[in-house]
Coordinates of C-alpha atoms in Angstrom, one line a residue:
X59 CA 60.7 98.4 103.4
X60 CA 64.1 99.4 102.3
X61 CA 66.7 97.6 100.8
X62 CA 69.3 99.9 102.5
X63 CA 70.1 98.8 106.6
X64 CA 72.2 98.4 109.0
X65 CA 74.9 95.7 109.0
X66 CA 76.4 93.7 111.8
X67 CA 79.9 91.8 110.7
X68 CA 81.4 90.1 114.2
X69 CA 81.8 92.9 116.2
X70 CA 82.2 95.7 113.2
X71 CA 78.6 97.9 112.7
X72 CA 78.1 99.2 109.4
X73 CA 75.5 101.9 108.9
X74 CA 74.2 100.5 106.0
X75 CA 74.6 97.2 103.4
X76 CA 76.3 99.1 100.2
X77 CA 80.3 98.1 99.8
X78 CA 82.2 98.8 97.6
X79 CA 83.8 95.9 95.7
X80 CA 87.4 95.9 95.4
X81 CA 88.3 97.2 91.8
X82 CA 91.9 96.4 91.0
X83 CA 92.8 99.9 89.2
X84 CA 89.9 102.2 90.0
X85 CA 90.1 101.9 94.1
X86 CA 92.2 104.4 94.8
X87 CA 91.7 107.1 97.7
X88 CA 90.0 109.9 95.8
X89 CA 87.5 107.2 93.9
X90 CA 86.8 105.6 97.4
X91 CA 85.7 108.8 98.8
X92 CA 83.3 109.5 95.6
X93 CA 82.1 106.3 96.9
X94 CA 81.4 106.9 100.8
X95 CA 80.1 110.2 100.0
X96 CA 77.7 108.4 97.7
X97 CA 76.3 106.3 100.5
X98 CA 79.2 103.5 100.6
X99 CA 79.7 102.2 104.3
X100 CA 82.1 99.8 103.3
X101 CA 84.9 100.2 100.8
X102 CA 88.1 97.8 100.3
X103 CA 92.0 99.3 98.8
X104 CA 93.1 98.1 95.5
X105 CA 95.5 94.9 96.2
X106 CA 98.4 95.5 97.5
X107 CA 101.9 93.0 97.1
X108 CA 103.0 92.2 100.1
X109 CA 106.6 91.9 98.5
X110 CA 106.3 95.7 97.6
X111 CA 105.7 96.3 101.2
X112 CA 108.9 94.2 102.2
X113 CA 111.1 96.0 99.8
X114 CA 109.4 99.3 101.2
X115 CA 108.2 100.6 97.3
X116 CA 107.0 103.9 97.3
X117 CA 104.6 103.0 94.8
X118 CA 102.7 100.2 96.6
X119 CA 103.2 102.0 100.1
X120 CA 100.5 104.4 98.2
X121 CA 98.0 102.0 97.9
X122 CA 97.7 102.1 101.7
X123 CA 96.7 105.7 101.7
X124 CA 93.4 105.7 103.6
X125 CA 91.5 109.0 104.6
X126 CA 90.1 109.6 108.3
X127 CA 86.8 109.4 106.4
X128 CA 87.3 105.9 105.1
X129 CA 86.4 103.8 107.7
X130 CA 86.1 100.9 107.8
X131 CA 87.9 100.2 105.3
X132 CA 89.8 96.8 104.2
X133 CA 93.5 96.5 102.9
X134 CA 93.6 93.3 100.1
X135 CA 97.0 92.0 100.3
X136 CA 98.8 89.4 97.9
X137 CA 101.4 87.1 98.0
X138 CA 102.5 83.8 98.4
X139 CA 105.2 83.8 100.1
X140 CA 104.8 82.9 104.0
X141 CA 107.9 84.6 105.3
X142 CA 107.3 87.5 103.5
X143 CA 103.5 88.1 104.7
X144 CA 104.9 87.1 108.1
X145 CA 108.5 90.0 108.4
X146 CA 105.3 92.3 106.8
X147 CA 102.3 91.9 109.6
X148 CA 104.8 92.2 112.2

């Protein structure tokens, strides 16, 4: 039997169990892609301040850079400011 399957998350099918964990300062684009082509099915972007998004930085608008071939993959946002995840999401 292997350890390696399919996954079923609500209505999101992975095509196999091995995700990457979210790695503040390694999970950038190029390292999630060593990752998927590795066998990940399931990789997460380095966390990303939602502040940074409201005052439009450059810098954290980066973070967000996710390849065709990266899918699924999940965006970590931080804050804790309501309003600002709010003006953000919209």
């Amino acid at each position: 039997m292997s350890l390696y399957h399919p996954v079923k998350i609500g209505n999101i099918e992975l095509k196999g169990n091995l995700f990457l964990a979210p790695v503040a300062g390694y999970s950038d684009s190029a390292f999630r892609s060593v990752c998927i082509e590795n066998g990940a099915c399931f990789t997460y972007t380095e966390m990303v301040s939602v502040k940074g998004l409201y005052y439009n930085s450059e810098n954290t608008k980066e973070l967000l850079d996710i390849d065709k071939t990266e899918t699924p993959c999940a965006v970590q946002l931080f804050g804790h400011e309501p309003e600002i995840f709010r003006a953000v999401i919209k």
